[in-house]
Coordinates of C-alpha atoms (C1' of nucleotides) in Angstrom, one line a residue:
Chain A
M2 CA -19.5 -37.7 -8.6
G3 CA -17.8 -35.8 -11.6
R4 CA -15.4 -33.3 -11.7
N5 CA -17.0 -29.7 -12.7
K6 CA -20.3 -29.3 -13.5
S7 CA -21.0 -25.3 -11.8
A8 CA -24.5 -24.7 -10.6
M9 CA -24.9 -22.0 -13.3
L10 CA -24.3 -24.0 -15.9
E11 CA -26.3 -26.9 -14.7
L12 CA -29.3 -24.6 -14.8
A13 CA -28.9 -23.4 -17.7
V14 CA -28.2 -26.5 -20.1
L15 CA -31.2 -28.5 -17.9
G16 CA -33.3 -25.1 -17.9
L17 CA -33.1 -24.8 -21.8
L18 CA -33.2 -28.1 -22.9
H19 CA -36.5 -27.8 -20.6
R20 CA -38.0 -26.0 -23.5
T21 CA -36.8 -27.5 -26.2
P22 CA -34.1 -30.4 -27.2
M23 CA -31.0 -29.1 -29.1
H24 CA -28.0 -30.5 -30.2
G25 CA -24.9 -28.9 -28.1
Y26 CA -23.7 -26.6 -30.2
E27 CA -27.1 -24.7 -30.2
L28 CA -27.6 -24.8 -25.9
R29 CA -24.1 -22.9 -27.0
K30 CA -25.2 -20.7 -28.7
Q31 CA -28.0 -19.9 -26.5
I32 CA -25.8 -19.2 -23.4
T33 CA -23.9 -17.2 -25.1
N34 CA -26.3 -14.9 -27.0
V35 CA -29.6 -15.4 -25.7
L36 CA -28.9 -15.4 -21.9
G37 CA -26.0 -13.9 -22.0
L38 CA -24.9 -15.0 -19.2
F39 CA -21.7 -16.5 -19.9
R40 CA -20.1 -13.5 -22.3
A41 CA -19.1 -16.6 -24.4
L42 CA -19.5 -20.1 -22.9
S43 CA -16.3 -22.5 -25.0
Y44 CA -17.7 -25.8 -25.9
G45 CA -14.6 -27.0 -23.6
S46 CA -16.6 -26.5 -20.4
L47 CA -19.5 -27.2 -22.7
Y48 CA -19.2 -30.7 -23.5
P49 CA -17.9 -32.5 -20.6
C50 CA -20.8 -30.7 -18.1
L51 CA -23.3 -32.4 -21.2
H52 CA -21.6 -36.1 -20.7
E53 CA -21.7 -35.8 -17.0
L54 CA -25.1 -34.7 -17.1
L55 CA -25.7 -37.6 -19.4
A56 CA -23.8 -40.2 -16.8
A57 CA -26.1 -38.7 -14.2
G58 CA -29.3 -39.3 -15.9
L59 CA -30.6 -36.0 -16.0
I60 CA -30.3 -35.7 -19.4
A61 CA -30.3 -38.2 -22.7
E62 CA -28.9 -38.4 -26.5
E63 CA -30.4 -39.3 -29.1
H64 CA -29.2 -39.8 -32.9
D65 CA -30.5 -37.1 -34.6
E66 CA -31.5 -38.3 -38.3
T67 CA -32.6 -35.1 -39.8
G68 CA -28.7 -33.6 -40.1
P69 CA -28.4 -29.5 -39.1
A70 CA -30.8 -27.5 -39.1
G71 CA -29.3 -24.9 -41.2
P72 CA -31.5 -21.7 -42.4
A73 CA -32.6 -23.3 -46.2
R74 CA -32.9 -27.5 -44.6
A75 CA -36.7 -27.9 -45.7
A76 CA -36.2 -26.3 -49.2
S77 CA -33.3 -28.4 -50.2
S78 CA -32.4 -32.5 -50.1
T79 CA -34.3 -35.0 -47.1
R80 CA -31.7 -37.1 -47.2
P81 CA -31.1 -38.5 -43.6
R82 CA -27.6 -37.8 -42.7
S83 CA -26.9 -41.9 -42.4
G84 CA -25.1 -41.5 -39.2
R85 CA -22.0 -41.1 -40.9
R86 CA -20.8 -39.3 -37.7
S87 CA -22.5 -38.7 -34.0
L88 CA -25.1 -35.8 -34.4
K89 CA -26.5 -35.7 -30.8
V90 CA -29.8 -34.3 -29.6
Y91 CA -30.1 -33.4 -26.2
R92 CA -33.5 -34.1 -24.3
L93 CA -34.0 -33.7 -20.4
T94 CA -35.2 -36.4 -18.7
A95 CA -37.9 -36.8 -15.6
D96 CA -35.1 -37.4 -13.8
G97 CA -33.7 -33.8 -15.0
K98 CA -36.9 -31.8 -13.9
E99 CA -37.1 -33.4 -11.0
R100 CA -33.7 -31.7 -10.6
L101 CA -34.4 -28.6 -12.5
Q102 CA -37.2 -27.9 -10.0
E103 CA -34.8 -28.9 -7.5
L104 CA -32.2 -26.3 -8.9
L105 CA -35.1 -23.4 -9.3
G106 CA -36.5 -23.5 -5.8
E107 CA -32.9 -23.2 -4.2
G108 CA -33.6 -19.5 -4.3
G109 CA -30.3 -18.9 -2.3
P110 CA -27.8 -16.3 -1.8
A111 CA -26.9 -17.3 -5.3
A112 CA -29.9 -16.6 -6.9
W113 CA -28.7 -13.0 -6.4
E114 CA -25.0 -13.0 -7.0
D115 CA -23.9 -11.1 -10.4
D116 CA -23.1 -14.4 -11.9
G117 CA -26.5 -16.1 -11.3
F118 CA -29.6 -14.1 -10.9
G119 CA -29.2 -13.8 -15.4
V120 CA -29.8 -17.8 -14.9
H121 CA -32.8 -17.5 -12.4
F122 CA -34.6 -14.8 -13.6
A123 CA -34.9 -16.4 -17.3
F124 CA -36.2 -19.7 -15.6
F125 CA -38.5 -17.6 -13.2
G126 CA -41.8 -18.9 -15.9
Q127 CA -41.1 -22.0 -13.9
T128 CA -40.2 -21.0 -10.4
R129 CA -42.4 -20.7 -7.4
A130 CA -43.4 -16.9 -6.8
D131 CA -42.7 -17.2 -3.4
V132 CA -39.2 -18.0 -4.6
R133 CA -39.7 -15.9 -7.5
L134 CA -40.1 -12.6 -4.6
R135 CA -37.4 -13.9 -2.4
I136 CA -34.5 -13.7 -5.4
L137 CA -35.6 -10.2 -6.3
E138 CA -35.7 -9.0 -2.7
G139 CA -32.0 -10.7 -2.4
R140 CA -30.5 -8.7 -5.7
R141 CA -32.2 -5.7 -4.7
S142 CA -30.8 -5.5 -1.4
R143 CA -27.1 -6.6 -2.6
L144 CA -27.5 -3.9 -5.2
E145 CA -28.2 -1.3 -2.7
E146 CA -25.1 -2.3 -0.5
R147 CA -23.3 -1.8 -3.8
T148 CA -24.9 1.3 -4.6
E149 CA -24.2 2.6 -0.4
S150 CA -20.2 1.4 -1.5
I151 CA -20.1 3.4 -4.5
R152 CA -21.6 6.2 -2.5
A153 CA -19.2 5.8 0.2
A154 CA -16.2 6.1 -2.5
L155 CA -17.7 9.2 -4.4
T156 CA -17.6 10.5 -0.9
R157 CA -14.5 10.0 0.3
T158 CA -12.0 10.5 -2.9
R159 CA -13.7 13.4 -4.2
E160 CA -11.3 15.7 -5.3
R161 CA -8.5 13.3 -4.9
V162 CA -9.6 10.9 -8.0
D163 CA -9.0 12.4 -11.4
S164 CA -12.0 13.3 -13.7
Y165 CA -11.9 10.0 -15.5
T166 CA -12.7 8.0 -12.3
L167 CA -15.2 10.0 -10.8
E168 CA -16.8 10.0 -14.3
L169 CA -16.6 6.5 -14.1
H170 CA -18.3 6.0 -10.4
R171 CA -20.7 8.2 -11.2
H172 CA -22.1 6.2 -14.0
G173 CA -21.2 2.7 -12.4
L174 CA -23.4 4.3 -9.7
E175 CA -26.7 5.3 -12.3
S176 CA -26.3 2.2 -13.7
V177 CA -26.5 0.2 -10.6
E178 CA -29.8 3.0 -9.5
R179 CA -31.6 2.0 -12.4
E180 CA -31.6 -1.7 -12.0
V181 CA -32.6 -0.8 -8.6
R182 CA -36.1 1.1 -9.7
W183 CA -36.1 -2.1 -12.8
L184 CA -36.0 -4.8 -9.4
N185 CA -38.9 -2.2 -8.1
E186 CA -41.2 -1.9 -10.1
L187 CA -40.7 -6.6 -10.8
I188 CA -41.4 -6.7 -7.2
A189 CA -44.5 -4.7 -7.2
S190 CA -45.7 -6.4 -9.9
E191 CA -45.1 -9.6 -8.3
R192 CA -47.0 -8.3 -5.5
Q193 CA -49.9 -7.8 -7.4
V194 CA -50.4 -11.5 -8.6
A195 CA -49.4 -12.9 -5.5
S196 CA -52.5 -12.2 -4.4
V197 CA -54.1 -15.2 -7.3
P198 CA -51.2 -18.0 -5.7
Q199 CA -50.6 -20.9 -8.2
V200 CA -48.6 -23.8 -8.6
A201 CA -45.9 -24.3 -9.9
S202 CA -46.0 -28.1 -11.6
E203 CA -49.0 -27.0 -13.9
R204 CA -48.5 -24.9 -16.9
P205 CA -47.1 -22.0 -14.9
A206 CA -47.4 -18.4 -15.5
D207 CA -47.0 -17.2 -18.7
G208 CA -48.6 -13.7 -19.5
Q209 CA -50.5 -14.1 -16.1
A210 CA -47.3 -12.2 -14.5
N211 CA -46.9 -9.1 -16.5
P212 CA -44.0 -6.8 -15.6
S213 CA -44.0 -3.3 -16.0
D214 CA -46.1 -1.7 -18.3
K215 CA -44.0 0.4 -20.4
E216 CA -44.2 0.1 -24.2
S217 CA -40.2 -0.4 -25.2
T218 CA -39.5 2.0 -28.7
Chain B
M25 CA 8.7 -15.9 -15.9
G26 CA 6.7 -16.1 -13.5
R27 CA 3.6 -18.5 -13.6
N28 CA 0.3 -15.9 -13.7
K29 CA 0.0 -12.2 -13.4
S30 CA -3.1 -11.2 -15.9
A31 CA -2.7 -8.2 -17.4
M32 CA -5.2 -6.3 -15.9
L33 CA -4.2 -6.9 -12.1
E34 CA -0.5 -6.3 -13.1
L35 CA -2.4 -2.8 -14.7
A36 CA -4.8 -2.2 -11.7
V37 CA -2.0 -3.0 -9.6
L38 CA 0.1 -0.4 -11.2
G39 CA -1.9 2.2 -11.9
L40 CA -2.6 2.6 -8.3
L41 CA 0.5 2.7 -7.1
H42 CA 1.4 5.3 -9.2
R43 CA -1.2 7.4 -7.7
T44 CA -0.2 6.6 -4.4
P45 CA 1.8 3.9 -2.0
M46 CA 0.0 1.4 -0.6
H47 CA -0.8 -1.6 2.0
G48 CA -1.0 -5.2 -0.4
Y49 CA -4.2 -4.8 1.6
E50 CA -5.7 -1.6 0.7
L51 CA -4.8 -2.1 -3.0
R52 CA -7.1 -5.1 -2.6
K53 CA -9.6 -3.1 -1.5
Q54 CA -9.2 -0.6 -3.8
I55 CA -9.2 -2.5 -6.7
T56 CA -12.7 -4.8 -5.3
N57 CA -14.2 -1.7 -3.6
V58 CA -13.5 1.9 -5.8
L59 CA -12.8 -0.4 -9.0
G60 CA -15.0 -2.4 -9.0
L61 CA -13.8 -4.4 -11.3
F62 CA -12.7 -7.8 -9.8
R63 CA -16.0 -8.5 -7.7
A64 CA -14.1 -9.6 -4.7
L65 CA -10.3 -9.9 -5.5
S66 CA -8.7 -12.9 -3.3
Y67 CA -5.9 -12.4 -1.4
G68 CA -4.5 -15.5 -2.6
S69 CA -4.0 -13.9 -6.3
L70 CA -3.1 -10.5 -5.4
Y71 CA 0.2 -11.3 -3.0
P72 CA 1.5 -13.6 -5.6
C73 CA 1.1 -10.9 -8.1
L74 CA 2.5 -8.8 -5.9
H75 CA 5.8 -10.5 -5.0
E76 CA 5.8 -11.2 -9.1
L77 CA 6.1 -7.7 -10.0
L78 CA 8.5 -7.0 -6.9
A79 CA 10.9 -9.8 -8.5
A80 CA 10.6 -8.0 -12.0
G81 CA 11.4 -4.4 -11.0
L82 CA 8.4 -2.7 -10.8
I83 CA 7.3 -1.8 -7.8
A84 CA 9.7 -1.7 -4.5
E85 CA 8.7 -2.7 -1.0
E86 CA 9.4 -0.4 1.6
H87 CA 9.1 -1.7 5.7
D88 CA 6.1 0.7 7.2
E89 CA 7.6 1.8 10.9
T90 CA 4.3 3.7 11.2
G91 CA 1.6 0.6 11.9
P92 CA -1.6 0.6 10.0
A93 CA -3.5 3.5 8.9
G94 CA -6.1 3.0 11.1
P95 CA -9.4 4.9 11.1
A96 CA -8.7 7.1 14.5
R97 CA -4.9 6.4 14.4
A98 CA -3.6 9.9 14.4
A99 CA -5.6 10.4 17.5
S100 CA -3.9 7.1 19.9
S101 CA -0.6 6.5 20.5
T102 CA 2.5 7.1 18.0
R103 CA 4.8 4.0 19.0
P104 CA 6.3 2.9 16.0
R105 CA 5.1 -1.4 15.6
S106 CA 9.1 -2.1 15.7
G107 CA 9.3 -4.2 13.1
R108 CA 7.7 -6.9 14.6
R109 CA 6.0 -8.4 11.9
S110 CA 6.4 -7.5 8.1
L111 CA 4.2 -4.7 7.1
K112 CA 4.6 -4.0 3.3
V113 CA 4.3 -0.4 1.9
Y114 CA 4.3 -1.0 -2.2
R115 CA 5.8 1.2 -4.4
L116 CA 5.8 2.4 -7.8
T117 CA 9.9 2.6 -9.2
A118 CA 11.4 4.0 -12.9
D119 CA 10.6 1.0 -14.6
G120 CA 7.0 0.4 -13.3
K121 CA 6.3 3.4 -14.7
E122 CA 7.4 2.8 -17.8
R123 CA 5.6 -0.2 -18.2
L124 CA 2.3 1.1 -16.7
Q125 CA 3.1 3.4 -19.5
E126 CA 3.1 0.8 -21.9
L127 CA 0.0 -0.8 -21.0
L128 CA -1.6 2.2 -21.3
G129 CA -0.1 3.1 -24.4
E130 CA -1.6 -0.7 -26.2
G131 CA -5.0 -0.2 -26.4
G132 CA -5.9 -3.3 -29.1
P133 CA -9.5 -4.8 -28.1
A134 CA -8.4 -6.2 -24.8
A135 CA -8.7 -2.1 -23.6
W136 CA -12.8 -2.5 -24.9
E137 CA -13.8 -6.2 -23.1
D138 CA -15.9 -6.1 -20.6
D139 CA -13.8 -7.2 -18.3
G140 CA -10.7 -4.7 -19.1
F141 CA -12.4 -1.4 -19.7
G142 CA -13.2 -0.6 -16.5
V143 CA -9.5 -0.8 -15.4
H144 CA -8.2 1.5 -19.1
F145 CA -10.6 3.6 -18.5
A146 CA -9.6 4.5 -14.9
F147 CA -6.6 5.4 -15.9
F148 CA -7.5 7.7 -18.7
G149 CA -5.5 9.9 -16.6
Q150 CA -2.2 8.7 -17.8
T151 CA -3.1 7.7 -20.8
R152 CA -2.4 9.0 -24.4
A153 CA -6.2 11.5 -26.0
D154 CA -5.6 9.4 -29.5
V155 CA -5.1 6.0 -27.8
R156 CA -8.3 6.9 -25.2
L157 CA -10.5 7.2 -28.5
R158 CA -9.1 4.6 -29.6
I159 CA -10.3 2.9 -27.0
L160 CA -14.3 4.2 -26.5
E161 CA -14.8 3.5 -30.1
G162 CA -13.9 0.2 -29.7
R163 CA -15.9 0.1 -26.9
R164 CA -19.0 1.7 -28.3
S165 CA -18.5 -0.7 -31.8
R166 CA -18.3 -3.8 -29.1
L167 CA -21.4 -2.6 -27.3
E168 CA -23.1 -2.5 -30.8
E169 CA -22.5 -5.6 -31.8
R170 CA -24.3 -6.6 -28.7
T171 CA -27.3 -4.7 -29.3
E172 CA -27.8 -6.3 -33.1
S173 CA -27.4 -9.8 -31.0
I174 CA -30.2 -8.9 -29.1
R175 CA -32.0 -7.1 -31.1
A176 CA -32.5 -10.3 -33.4
A177 CA -32.9 -12.7 -30.5
L178 CA -35.9 -10.7 -30.1
T179 CA -37.1 -10.6 -32.9
R180 CA -36.0 -13.9 -33.3
T181 CA -37.7 -15.6 -29.7
R182 CA -41.1 -13.5 -29.9
E183 CA -44.0 -15.1 -28.6
R184 CA -42.3 -18.3 -28.4
V185 CA -40.2 -17.6 -24.9
D186 CA -41.8 -16.8 -21.6
S187 CA -42.8 -13.0 -20.5
Y188 CA -40.1 -13.1 -17.8
T189 CA -36.9 -14.0 -21.0
L190 CA -38.7 -10.7 -23.0
E191 CA -38.6 -8.9 -20.0
L192 CA -34.6 -9.6 -19.0
H193 CA -34.2 -8.9 -22.9
R194 CA -36.2 -6.0 -22.8
H195 CA -33.8 -4.6 -20.1
G196 CA -30.4 -6.5 -21.5
L197 CA -31.0 -4.1 -24.4
E198 CA -31.6 -0.5 -22.8
S199 CA -29.2 -0.9 -20.4
V200 CA -26.6 -1.4 -23.4
E201 CA -28.4 1.6 -25.1
R202 CA -27.8 3.4 -22.1
E203 CA -23.8 2.7 -22.3
V204 CA -23.9 3.6 -26.0
R205 CA -25.2 6.9 -25.5
W206 CA -23.1 7.2 -22.7
L207 CA -19.9 6.3 -24.6
N208 CA -21.3 8.6 -27.5
E209 CA -21.2 12.1 -24.6
L210 CA -17.6 10.3 -24.0
I211 CA -16.1 10.7 -27.4
A212 CA -18.2 14.3 -28.6
S213 CA -16.2 15.3 -25.4
E214 CA -12.7 13.6 -26.8
R215 CA -13.1 14.9 -30.3
Q216 CA -13.7 18.2 -28.5
V217 CA -10.3 18.3 -26.5
A218 CA -8.6 16.7 -29.7
S219 CA -8.1 20.2 -31.6
V220 CA -5.7 21.1 -28.8
P221 CA -3.5 18.1 -28.1
Q222 CA -1.1 17.3 -25.7
V223 CA 1.5 15.1 -24.6
A224 CA 1.4 12.3 -22.2
S225 CA 4.6 12.7 -20.2
E226 CA 4.3 16.0 -19.0
R227 CA 0.9 16.6 -16.7
P228 CA -1.6 14.4 -18.9
A229 CA -5.3 15.5 -18.3
D230 CA -6.8 16.6 -15.4
G231 CA -9.8 18.7 -15.7
Q232 CA -9.1 19.6 -18.9
A233 CA -11.0 17.0 -20.1
N234 CA -14.2 17.5 -19.0
P235 CA -17.2 14.6 -19.8
S236 CA -20.5 15.4 -19.5
D237 CA -21.9 18.3 -18.5
K238 CA -24.5 17.1 -16.3
E239 CA -24.4 17.8 -12.8
S240 CA -24.7 15.3 -10.3
T241 CA -27.3 16.4 -7.9
Chain C
dG17 C1' -11.5 -9.7 27.3
dT18 C1' -13.8 -10.5 22.4
dT19 C1' -15.2 -9.4 18.6
dA20 C1' -13.9 -7.0 14.3
dG21 C1' -10.3 -4.9 11.3
dC22 C1' -5.7 -4.5 10.2
dA23 C1' -2.1 -7.1 7.8
dT24 C1' 0.2 -11.0 5.3
dG25 C1' 1.1 -15.1 3.2
dT26 C1' 0.7 -20.8 1.2
dA27 C1' -1.7 -24.9 -0.9
dA28 C1' -5.3 -27.3 -3.2
dG29 C1' -8.4 -27.3 -5.8
dG30 C1' -12.0 -25.6 -9.0
dA31 C1' -14.2 -23.5 -13.2
dG32 C1' -13.0 -22.6 -17.7
dT33 C1' -10.3 -20.5 -21.9
dT34 C1' -7.3 -21.7 -25.7
dA35 C1' -5.5 -24.5 -29.1
dC36 C1' -5.5 -28.6 -31.2
dA37 C1' -8.1 -32.6 -33.8
dT38 C1' -11.8 -34.0 -37.3
dG39 C1' -15.6 -33.8 -40.9
dA40 C1' -19.9 -32.5 -43.1
dT41 C1' -23.1 -29.3 -45.3
dT42 C1' -24.0 -24.7 -47.3
dT43 C1' -22.9 -20.6 -48.6
dT44 C1' -20.5 -17.6 -52.0
Chain D
dA4 C1' -13.7 -24.6 -55.4
dA5 C1' -13.4 -21.5 -51.2
dA6 C1' -15.0 -20.0 -47.1
dA7 C1' -18.6 -19.9 -43.7
dT8 C1' -21.2 -22.7 -40.6
dC9 C1' -22.7 -26.7 -38.5
dA10 C1' -21.0 -30.0 -35.0
dT11 C1' -18.1 -32.8 -31.3
dG12 C1' -14.7 -33.3 -28.9
dT13 C1' -10.2 -33.7 -25.8
dA14 C1' -5.7 -32.1 -23.1
dA15 C1' -2.5 -28.3 -21.6
dC16 C1' -2.9 -24.7 -19.1
dT17 C1' -4.4 -20.0 -16.6
dC18 C1' -5.8 -17.8 -13.4
dC19 C1' -8.5 -16.8 -10.0
dT20 C1' -11.2 -18.7 -5.3
dT21 C1' -11.3 -21.3 -0.6
dA22 C1' -9.3 -22.2 3.0
dC23 C1' -5.7 -22.7 5.8
dA24 C1' -2.0 -20.9 9.4
dT25 C1' -0.6 -16.1 11.8
dG26 C1' -0.4 -12.2 14.4
dC27 C1' -1.5 -7.3 15.6
dT28 C1' -4.7 -3.5 17.3
dA29 C1' -9.0 -0.8 18.4
dA30 C1' -13.5 -0.5 19.0
dC31 C1' -17.3 -2.3 22.5

DNA sequence: GTTAGCATGTAAGGAGTTACATGATTTT
DNA sequence: AAAATCATGTAACTCCTTACATGCTAAC
C-alpha cells in the first residue's frame, strides 16, 4: 500500500480525530503544540498522510459549510462559505476506530521509545490497563539503561573533559532520573487501580486513574 | 560541494576530533552515548560525512598500526596489524580547527534549537564568552515560548481532556520550567565570569567557568 | 569454536522539511 | 488596505536509517 504513513503520525491523527473531528490545519496545531511530539509537523507530511488514511477508509471527509472556526466567529456573519474552496473536516470511521484500538493494543517497544512514548501516553484513556502498565514499565527500563550509560560515561571521563561537558552530563542525568521518579509514581498509581479492572471498549477511564496527588502550582 | 553534511554532525565530528584523534567507530559511540545528541547515529551517515570532511581537507586520516584499542589491549600481543585492512584514525587539520571556530562562532538560532543546543553546549569550552551568553539566552527564550504554549493549552483544554493528557502536559511543563531554572543559573554564572573577559584562541576557559556550585552527591 | 565486539563501508529506501502555489477571512 | 491567520496542497530535496557485505580479535 501507500508510501509513507509512519506509525506514530497515523496514531496521533486517529487518536485526535477520535476525540473530535477537525480540519487538517487544526490537527497539525494539536500535534505540534498540544502533544508536542513532533517539534513542528509540516503540512508536507500531514496532508499526504490524511489522503492515505482517507483512501484506506480509516477516516472520512466532510465539506465544512460553516467556515473557519476563528476566535470571534460566533459574533459576526453566519453566512455559509458556499463551497468556493474545499474546506474539509475529517472524522474517524468505524474502521478507523478499529485500527486505533489495534495500534493502541500493540504496546511493543515502539511505545516506549523517545518518539513513541508521548503519543501513546496521550491516548492512555483509550488503552487497556495491562497495556498501559507494560508501556510504563518498558519506558522505565529504557530510561534506566540511559541512566547507567550516562553514569558510566561520567565515571570514565571524569577529569578528562571540561566543566561544560561535565555539567551537560550532570543535568542530563538528573533529567532522566526525574522522569524515572515520575514513572514510578504512575506505575504505583496504575497498580492500585488494577484491582478494579475495566473493559476498554466502554467509556474508558476518565478521572478514575489519578496519577500523582501533588497539587500543580 | 558534496551532498550531505548536516551542520550539527559536522560540528560534533570536528569538536570531538579537536579533543583527541580517533576511529570512526569510536566517534559514533561518543556522539551516540556521550553527547546523546543523536539517539543512535548510524555508520551509514557517519562514514560518508567523514569522507567528505577528508576531501575538504578539514580532517586527515592516518593508518593505525597499533590495532584496535580493546579494554585488555595493553596486556596481550603488541603485534602490529600489518595493514591487512584499513584501520583509520582521524585527526583535525589546521583548516578543520579554523572551520570549527567558525561554526562555534556563529551562535545563531540553530545553536538554541532542540537538536543544536546540546552539541553547542558540549563545546562551550572552545566558544567565545559572548557567544556562550547569547546561546544560553536564546535557549532560554525558546523554552519560555514553549512554557507559554503549554500553559495556554492547559488553560484552554482544562476539563475537556482526560487525566492522562493533563498529566502529560503538567509533567512537560515542569520539565521545561526546570530547564529554564538551570539556564538561569548558567547565565548568572557566565555573567560573573564576564567581568574578566578572555581571548578565545589561547587556552579558553576550563575551570574558570564553574556553573552551579551544587556538589554532585 | 562460537559469540561478542571492533572496524569499515555501500545501496536502497523511508520520513520529513522547505519552498512553492493559491486563496479566503479576520484583525488592525 | 495591509498584515495576520486560516486553510489546502505539491515537488524537490535533505538527511538519516536499515540492511547488506566483509573481516579481524578477544573472551567464554
